[in-house]
Short mmCIF file of C-alpha atoms in Angstrom, two decimals:
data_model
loop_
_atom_site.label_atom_id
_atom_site.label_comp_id
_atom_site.label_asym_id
_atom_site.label_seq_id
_atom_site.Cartn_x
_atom_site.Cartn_y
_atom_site.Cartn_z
CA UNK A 53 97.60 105.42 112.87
CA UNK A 54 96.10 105.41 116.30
CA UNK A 55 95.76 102.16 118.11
CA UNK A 56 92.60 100.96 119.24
CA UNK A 57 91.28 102.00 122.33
CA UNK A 58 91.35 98.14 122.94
CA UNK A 59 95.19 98.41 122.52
CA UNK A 60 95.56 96.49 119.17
CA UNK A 61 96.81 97.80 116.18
CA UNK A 62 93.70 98.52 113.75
CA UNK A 63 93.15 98.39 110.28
CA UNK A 64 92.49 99.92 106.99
CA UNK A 65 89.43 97.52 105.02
CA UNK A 66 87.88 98.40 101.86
CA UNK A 67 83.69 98.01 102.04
CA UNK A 68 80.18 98.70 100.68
CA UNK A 69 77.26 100.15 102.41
CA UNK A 70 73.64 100.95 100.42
CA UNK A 71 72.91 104.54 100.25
CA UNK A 72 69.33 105.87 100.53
CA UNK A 73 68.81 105.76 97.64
CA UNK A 74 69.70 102.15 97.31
CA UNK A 75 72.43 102.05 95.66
CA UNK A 76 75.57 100.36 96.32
CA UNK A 77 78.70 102.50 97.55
CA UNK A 78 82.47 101.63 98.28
CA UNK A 79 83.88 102.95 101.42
CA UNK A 80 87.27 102.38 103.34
CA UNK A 81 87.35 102.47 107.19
CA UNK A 82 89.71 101.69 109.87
CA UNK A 83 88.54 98.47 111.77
CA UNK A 84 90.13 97.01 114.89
CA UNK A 85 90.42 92.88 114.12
CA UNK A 86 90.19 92.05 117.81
CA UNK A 87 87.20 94.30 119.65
CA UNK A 88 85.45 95.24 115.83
CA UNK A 89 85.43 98.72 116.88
CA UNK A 90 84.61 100.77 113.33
CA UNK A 91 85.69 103.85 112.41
CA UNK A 92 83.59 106.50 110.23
CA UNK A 93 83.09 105.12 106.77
CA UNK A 94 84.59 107.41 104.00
CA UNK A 95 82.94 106.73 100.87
CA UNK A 96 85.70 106.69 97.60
CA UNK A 97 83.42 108.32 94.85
CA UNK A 98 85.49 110.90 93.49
CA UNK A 99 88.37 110.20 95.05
CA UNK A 100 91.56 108.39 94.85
CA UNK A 101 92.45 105.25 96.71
CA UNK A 102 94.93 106.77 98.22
CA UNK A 103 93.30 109.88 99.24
CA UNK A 104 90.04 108.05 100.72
CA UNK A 105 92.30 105.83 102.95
CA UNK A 106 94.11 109.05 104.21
CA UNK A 107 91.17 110.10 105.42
CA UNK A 108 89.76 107.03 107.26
CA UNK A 109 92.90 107.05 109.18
CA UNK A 110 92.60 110.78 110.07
CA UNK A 111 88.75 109.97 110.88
CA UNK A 112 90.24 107.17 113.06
CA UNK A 113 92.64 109.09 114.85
CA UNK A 114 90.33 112.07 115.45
CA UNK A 115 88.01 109.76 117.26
CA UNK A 116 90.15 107.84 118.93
CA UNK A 117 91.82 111.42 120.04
CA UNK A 118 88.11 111.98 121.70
CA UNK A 119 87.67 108.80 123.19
CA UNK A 120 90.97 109.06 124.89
CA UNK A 121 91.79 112.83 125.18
CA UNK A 122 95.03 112.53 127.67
CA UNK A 123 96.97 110.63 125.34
CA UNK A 124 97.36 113.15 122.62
#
């Protein structure tokens, strides 16, 4: 995983968000603990834990990758 565009090493969390419809829905994202930078939230109906985290970190990456297009 990417660092932050901050510099610190960033994080995996496990979350909820309401959909439109108003329900509740768990999501995993990579957050950075010391600027709170967030990246995109992947939701983990239908998939596996393990699967949903792999792609919040490949979300992560790909927009830190834009943010900071030199360094890849």
């Amino acid at each position: 995983m990417r660092h932050c565009t901050c510099g610190a090493e960033a994080d995996v969390r496990r979350g909820a968000r309401r959909t439109a419809d108003g329900r509740d829905e768990v999501v995993y994202r990579v957050i950075c603990p010391v600027c709170g930078q967030l990246g995109p939230a992947i939701p983990a109906e239908g998939r596996d834990k393990a699967v949903a985290i792999a792609e919040a970190v490949a979300a992560w990456n790909e927009m830190i990758a834009r943010l900071r297009p030199l360094e890849a």
